[in-house]
Tab-separated table of C-alpha atoms in Angstrom:
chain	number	residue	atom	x	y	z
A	1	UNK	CA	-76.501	19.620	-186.189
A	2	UNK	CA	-73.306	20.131	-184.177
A	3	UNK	CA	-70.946	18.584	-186.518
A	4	UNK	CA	-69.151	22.342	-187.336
A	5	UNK	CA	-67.368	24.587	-185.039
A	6	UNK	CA	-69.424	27.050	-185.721
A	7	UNK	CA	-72.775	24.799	-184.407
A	8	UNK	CA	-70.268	24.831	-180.923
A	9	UNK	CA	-69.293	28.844	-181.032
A	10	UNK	CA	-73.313	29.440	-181.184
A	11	UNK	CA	-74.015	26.940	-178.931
A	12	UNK	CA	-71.478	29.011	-176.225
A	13	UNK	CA	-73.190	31.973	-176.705
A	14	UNK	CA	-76.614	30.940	-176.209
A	15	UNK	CA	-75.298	28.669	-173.306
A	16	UNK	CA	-76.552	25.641	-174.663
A	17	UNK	CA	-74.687	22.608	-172.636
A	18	UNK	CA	-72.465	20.703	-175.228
A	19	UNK	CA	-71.569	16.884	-174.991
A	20	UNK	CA	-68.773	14.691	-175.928
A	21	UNK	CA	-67.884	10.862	-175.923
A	22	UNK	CA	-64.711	8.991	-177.058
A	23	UNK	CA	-65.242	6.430	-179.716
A	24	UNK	CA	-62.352	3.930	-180.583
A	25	UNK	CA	-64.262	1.941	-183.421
A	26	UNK	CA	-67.244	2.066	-185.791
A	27	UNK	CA	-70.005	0.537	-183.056
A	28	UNK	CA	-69.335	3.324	-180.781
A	29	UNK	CA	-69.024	5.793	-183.154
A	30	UNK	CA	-72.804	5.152	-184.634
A	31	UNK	CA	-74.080	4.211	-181.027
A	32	UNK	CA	-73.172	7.817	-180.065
A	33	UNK	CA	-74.515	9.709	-182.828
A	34	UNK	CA	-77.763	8.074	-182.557
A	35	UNK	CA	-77.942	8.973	-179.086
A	36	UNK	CA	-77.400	12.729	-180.399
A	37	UNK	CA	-74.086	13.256	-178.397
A	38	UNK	CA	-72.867	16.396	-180.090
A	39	UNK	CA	-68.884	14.919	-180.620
A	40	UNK	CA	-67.000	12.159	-180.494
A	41	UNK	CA	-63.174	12.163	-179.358
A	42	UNK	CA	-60.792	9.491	-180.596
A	43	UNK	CA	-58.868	10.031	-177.920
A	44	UNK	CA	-55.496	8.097	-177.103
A	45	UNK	CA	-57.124	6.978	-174.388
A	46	UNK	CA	-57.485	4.348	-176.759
A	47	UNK	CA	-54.584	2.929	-175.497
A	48	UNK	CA	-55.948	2.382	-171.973
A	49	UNK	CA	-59.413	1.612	-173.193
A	50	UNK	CA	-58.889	-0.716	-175.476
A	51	UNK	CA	-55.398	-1.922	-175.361
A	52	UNK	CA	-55.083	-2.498	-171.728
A	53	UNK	CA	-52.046	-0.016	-171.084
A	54	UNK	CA	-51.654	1.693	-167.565
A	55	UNK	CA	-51.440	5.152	-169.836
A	56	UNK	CA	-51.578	6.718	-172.929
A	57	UNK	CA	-47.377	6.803	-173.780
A	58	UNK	CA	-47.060	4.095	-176.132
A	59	UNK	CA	-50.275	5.567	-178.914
A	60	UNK	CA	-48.945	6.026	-182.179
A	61	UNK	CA	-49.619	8.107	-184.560
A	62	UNK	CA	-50.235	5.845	-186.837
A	63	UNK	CA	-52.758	3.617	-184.552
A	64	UNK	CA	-54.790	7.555	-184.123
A	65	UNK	CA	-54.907	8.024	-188.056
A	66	UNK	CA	-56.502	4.220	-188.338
A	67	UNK	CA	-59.022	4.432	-185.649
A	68	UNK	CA	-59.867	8.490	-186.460
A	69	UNK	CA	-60.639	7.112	-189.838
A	70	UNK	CA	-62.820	4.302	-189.351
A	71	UNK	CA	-64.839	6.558	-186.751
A	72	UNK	CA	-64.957	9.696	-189.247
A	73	UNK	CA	-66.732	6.896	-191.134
A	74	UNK	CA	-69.436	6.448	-188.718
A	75	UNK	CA	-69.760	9.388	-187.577
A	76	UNK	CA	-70.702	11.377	-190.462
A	77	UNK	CA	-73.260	13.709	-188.648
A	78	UNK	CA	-71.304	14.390	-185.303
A	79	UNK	CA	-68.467	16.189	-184.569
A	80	UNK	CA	-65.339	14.533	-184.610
A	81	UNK	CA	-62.148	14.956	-182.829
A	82	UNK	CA	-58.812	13.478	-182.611
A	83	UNK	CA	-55.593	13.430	-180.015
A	84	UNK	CA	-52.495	13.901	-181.435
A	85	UNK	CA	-50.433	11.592	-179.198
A	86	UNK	CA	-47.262	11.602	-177.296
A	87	UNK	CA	-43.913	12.228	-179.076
A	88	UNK	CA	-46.080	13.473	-182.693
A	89	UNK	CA	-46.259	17.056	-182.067
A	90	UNK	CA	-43.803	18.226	-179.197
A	91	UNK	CA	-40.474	18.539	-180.983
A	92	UNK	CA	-41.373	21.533	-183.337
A	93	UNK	CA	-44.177	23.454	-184.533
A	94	UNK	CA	-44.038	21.873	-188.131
A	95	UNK	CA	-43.550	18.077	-186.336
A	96	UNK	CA	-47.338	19.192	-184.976
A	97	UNK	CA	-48.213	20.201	-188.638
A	98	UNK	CA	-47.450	17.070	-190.068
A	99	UNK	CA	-49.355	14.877	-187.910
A	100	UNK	CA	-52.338	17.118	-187.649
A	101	UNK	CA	-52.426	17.386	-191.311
A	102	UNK	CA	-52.626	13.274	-191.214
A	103	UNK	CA	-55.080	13.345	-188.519
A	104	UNK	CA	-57.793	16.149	-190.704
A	105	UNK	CA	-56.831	13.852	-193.940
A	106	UNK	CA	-57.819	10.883	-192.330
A	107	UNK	CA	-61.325	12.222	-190.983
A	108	UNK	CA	-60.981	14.869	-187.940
A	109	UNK	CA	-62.485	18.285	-187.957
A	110	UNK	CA	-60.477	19.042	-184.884
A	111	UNK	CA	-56.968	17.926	-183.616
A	112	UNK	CA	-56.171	17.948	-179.864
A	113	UNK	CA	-52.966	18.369	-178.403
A	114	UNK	CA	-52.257	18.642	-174.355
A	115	UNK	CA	-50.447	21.136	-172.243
A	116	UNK	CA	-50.270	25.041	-171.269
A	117	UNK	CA	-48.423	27.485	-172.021
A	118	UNK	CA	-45.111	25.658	-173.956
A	119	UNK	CA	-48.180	24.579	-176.632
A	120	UNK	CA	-48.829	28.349	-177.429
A	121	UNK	CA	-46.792	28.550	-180.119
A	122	UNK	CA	-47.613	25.614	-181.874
A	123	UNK	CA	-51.137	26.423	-181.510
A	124	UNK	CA	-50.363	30.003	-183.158
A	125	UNK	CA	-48.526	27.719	-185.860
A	126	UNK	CA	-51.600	25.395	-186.544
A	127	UNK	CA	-53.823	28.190	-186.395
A	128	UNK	CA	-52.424	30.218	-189.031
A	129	UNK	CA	-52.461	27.126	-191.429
A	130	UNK	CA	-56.170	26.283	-191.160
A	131	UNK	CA	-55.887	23.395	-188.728
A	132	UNK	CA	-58.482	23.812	-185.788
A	133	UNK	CA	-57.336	23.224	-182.394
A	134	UNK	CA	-58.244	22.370	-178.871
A	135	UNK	CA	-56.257	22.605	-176.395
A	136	UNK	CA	-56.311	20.574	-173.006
A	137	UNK	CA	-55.264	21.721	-169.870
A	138	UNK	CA	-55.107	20.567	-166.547
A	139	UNK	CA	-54.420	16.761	-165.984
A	140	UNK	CA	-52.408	15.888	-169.301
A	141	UNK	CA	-52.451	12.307	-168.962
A	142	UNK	CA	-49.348	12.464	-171.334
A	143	UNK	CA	-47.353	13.955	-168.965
A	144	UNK	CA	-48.691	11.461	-165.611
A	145	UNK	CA	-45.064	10.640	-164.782
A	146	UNK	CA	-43.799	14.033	-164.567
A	147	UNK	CA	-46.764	14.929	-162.716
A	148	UNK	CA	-46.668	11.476	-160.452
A	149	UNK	CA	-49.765	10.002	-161.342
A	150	UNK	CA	-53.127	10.939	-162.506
A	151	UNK	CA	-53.262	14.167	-160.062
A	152	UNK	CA	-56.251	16.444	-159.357
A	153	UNK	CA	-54.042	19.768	-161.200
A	154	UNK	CA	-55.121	23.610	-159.992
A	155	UNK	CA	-55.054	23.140	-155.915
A	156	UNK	CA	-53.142	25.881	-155.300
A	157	UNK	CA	-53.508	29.670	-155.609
A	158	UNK	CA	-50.379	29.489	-157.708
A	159	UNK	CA	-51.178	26.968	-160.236
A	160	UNK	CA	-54.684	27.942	-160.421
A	161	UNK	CA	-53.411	31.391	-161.923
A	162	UNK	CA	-51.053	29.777	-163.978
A	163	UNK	CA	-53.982	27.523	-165.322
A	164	UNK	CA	-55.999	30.773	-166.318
A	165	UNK	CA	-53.197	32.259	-167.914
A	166	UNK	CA	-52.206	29.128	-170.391
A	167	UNK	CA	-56.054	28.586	-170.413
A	168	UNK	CA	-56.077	32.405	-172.011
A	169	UNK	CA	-52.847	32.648	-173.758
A	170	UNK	CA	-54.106	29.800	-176.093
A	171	UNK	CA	-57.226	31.038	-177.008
A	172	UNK	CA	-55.145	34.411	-178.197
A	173	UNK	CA	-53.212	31.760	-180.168
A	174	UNK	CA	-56.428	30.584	-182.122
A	175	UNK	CA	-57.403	27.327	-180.327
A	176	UNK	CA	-60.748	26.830	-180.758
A	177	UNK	CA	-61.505	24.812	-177.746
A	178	UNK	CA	-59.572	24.162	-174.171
A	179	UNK	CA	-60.620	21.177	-172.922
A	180	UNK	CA	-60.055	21.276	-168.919
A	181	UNK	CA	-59.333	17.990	-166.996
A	182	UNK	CA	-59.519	17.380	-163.390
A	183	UNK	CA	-59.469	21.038	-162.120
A	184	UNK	CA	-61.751	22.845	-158.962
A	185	UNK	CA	-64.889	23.595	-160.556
A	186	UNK	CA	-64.961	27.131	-159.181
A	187	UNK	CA	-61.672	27.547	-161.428
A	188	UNK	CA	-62.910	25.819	-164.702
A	189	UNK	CA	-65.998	28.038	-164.157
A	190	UNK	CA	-63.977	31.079	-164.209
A	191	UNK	CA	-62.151	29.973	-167.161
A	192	UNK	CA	-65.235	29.323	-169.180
A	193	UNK	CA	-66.444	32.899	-167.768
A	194	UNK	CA	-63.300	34.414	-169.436
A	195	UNK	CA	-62.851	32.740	-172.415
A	196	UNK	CA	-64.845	33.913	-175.880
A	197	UNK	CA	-64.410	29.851	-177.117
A	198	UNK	CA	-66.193	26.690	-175.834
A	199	UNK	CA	-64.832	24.663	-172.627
A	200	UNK	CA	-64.552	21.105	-172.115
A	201	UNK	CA	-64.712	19.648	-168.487
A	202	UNK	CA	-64.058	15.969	-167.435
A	203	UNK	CA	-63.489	15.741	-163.387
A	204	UNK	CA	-63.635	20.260	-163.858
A	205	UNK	CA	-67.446	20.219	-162.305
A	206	UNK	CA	-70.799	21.662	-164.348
A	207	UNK	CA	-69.934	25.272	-164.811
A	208	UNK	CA	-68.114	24.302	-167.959
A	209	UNK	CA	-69.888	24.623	-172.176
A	210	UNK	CA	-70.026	21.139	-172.411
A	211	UNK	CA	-68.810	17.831	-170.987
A	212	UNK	CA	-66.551	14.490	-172.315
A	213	UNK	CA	-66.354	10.959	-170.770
A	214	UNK	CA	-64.903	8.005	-171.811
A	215	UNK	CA	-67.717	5.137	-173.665
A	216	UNK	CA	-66.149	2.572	-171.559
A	217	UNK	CA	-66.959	4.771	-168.327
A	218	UNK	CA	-70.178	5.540	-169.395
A	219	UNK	CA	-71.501	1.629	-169.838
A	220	UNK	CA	-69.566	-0.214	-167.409
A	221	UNK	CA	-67.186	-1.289	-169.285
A	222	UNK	CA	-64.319	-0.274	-167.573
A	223	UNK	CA	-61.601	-2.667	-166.960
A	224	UNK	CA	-60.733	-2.119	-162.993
A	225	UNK	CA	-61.638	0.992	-161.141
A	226	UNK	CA	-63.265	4.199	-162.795
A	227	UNK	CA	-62.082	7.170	-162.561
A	228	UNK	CA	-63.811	8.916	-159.298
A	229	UNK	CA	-65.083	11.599	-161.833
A	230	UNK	CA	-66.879	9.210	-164.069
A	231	UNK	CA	-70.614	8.394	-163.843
A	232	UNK	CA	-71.694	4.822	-164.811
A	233	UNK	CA	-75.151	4.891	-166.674
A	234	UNK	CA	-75.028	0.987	-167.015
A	235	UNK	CA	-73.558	-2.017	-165.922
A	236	UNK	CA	-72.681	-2.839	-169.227
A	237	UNK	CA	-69.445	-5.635	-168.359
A	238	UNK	CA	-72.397	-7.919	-165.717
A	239	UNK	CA	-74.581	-7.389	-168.937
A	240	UNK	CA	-72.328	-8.675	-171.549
A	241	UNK	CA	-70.940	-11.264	-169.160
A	242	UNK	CA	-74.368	-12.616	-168.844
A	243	UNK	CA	-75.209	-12.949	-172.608
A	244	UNK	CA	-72.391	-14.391	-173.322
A	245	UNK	CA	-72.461	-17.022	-170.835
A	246	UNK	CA	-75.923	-17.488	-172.131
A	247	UNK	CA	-74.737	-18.225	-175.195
A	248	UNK	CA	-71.578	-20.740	-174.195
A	249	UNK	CA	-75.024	-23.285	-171.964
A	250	UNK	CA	-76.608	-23.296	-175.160
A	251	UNK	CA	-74.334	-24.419	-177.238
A	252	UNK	CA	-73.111	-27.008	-174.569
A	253	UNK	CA	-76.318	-27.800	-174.072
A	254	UNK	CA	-77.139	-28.598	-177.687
A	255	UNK	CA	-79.952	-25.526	-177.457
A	256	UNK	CA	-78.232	-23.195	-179.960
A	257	UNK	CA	-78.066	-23.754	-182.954
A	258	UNK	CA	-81.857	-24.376	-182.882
């Protein structure tokens, strides 16, 4: 069962691969665990995923505590994880508290927050008041306009170093995951070679513990393009399309209800 951190420590050591999906809502949520993915992320992706915003700015915290809670409800064997969005945790340390305390009240066993090195103190913070953290690096699709986009991160010599350092300053601060989006591999395999805590990698290549995508990416339900990164394991939007078209000749066609 992977639903402790302790089930994702052992798994590091004994370099056992580790896998993560997003759920938004009950249906994923169960769909997931019975698949035996090992956590699910309510990530404020939701935003993007399921309320058809060009990022993930405008999440509340209040719109994470209602969908963490109805997936915590699902989920009861699995893993779960939530975001803390943009604006609930930047301002101080104890801003973070509050929120994450909602957020582990309302069903998460771990609270994610994004960025590098200005993050290690509230990390420390959270830490030292029993909240368990993981920490993403890389692409922070909170901060896509002061980065200009969704932007591969870690190119250069420069900011690959400074990517390893934040990567390792937080795990001194306690976090008990770094999750590493859209990196080199060779760099998020160093990483994971340096750090004593699991790794995350989405778009970061195989050499991280374990991986995360996004349901929607994963069935084909993506509204426009997937990200390059992403593998589709069904075509899950001609699918649906079809059934439900299905469904509207019946009932025109005085076939359904039978």
């Amino acid at each position: 069962m992977s639903k402790t951190l302790g089930a994702w420590d052992k798994a590091k050591r004994e370099q056992r691969k580790m896998t993560i999906v997003t759920a938004y809502d009950v249906t994923a949520a169960r769909l997931a665990e019975a698949a035996g993915v090992d956590a699910v992320l309510v990530g404020d992706s939701l935003g993007m995923m399921v309320g058809g915003e060009a990022d993930t700015l405008r999440v509340t915290l209040e719109q994470m505590l209602y969908h963490t809670e109805i997936v915590a409800r699902a989920a009861t064997n699995t893993l779960v994880m939530a975001d803390l969005p943009f604006g609930s945790f930047e301002e101080s340390p104890a801003q973070a508290f509050a929120a994450c305390a909602k957020l582990l009240k309302a069903g998460a066993q771990i609270v994610k927050l994004e960025g590098g090195a200005p993050m290690v103190e509230t990390v420390a913070f959270l830490s030292r008041r029993a909240v368990p953290v993981c920490a993403h690096i890389g692409l922070t699709p909170q901060h896509v306009r002061q980065m200009g986009g969704f932007k591969r991160q870690g190119k250069t010599p420069e900011a690959a170093a400074q990517l390893l350092e934040d990567a390792l300053a937080l795990e001194d601060a306690g976090a008990r995951m770094v999750l590493m989006e859209a990196i080199p591999s060779d760099l998020a395999a160093e990483i994971t070679a340096k750090l004593r805590v699991p790794t995350i990698g989405i778009g970061a290549g195989p050499g991280t513990d374990g991986q995360v995508l996004v349901f929607h990416d994963i069935l084909g339900l993506t509204p426009g393009r997937a990200p390059a990164f992403a593998k589709r394991y069904l075509d899950g939007a001609q699918l649906i399309t079809t059934a439900l078209a299905e469904y509207v000749r019946e009932v025109r066609e005085s076939q359904f209800p039978a």
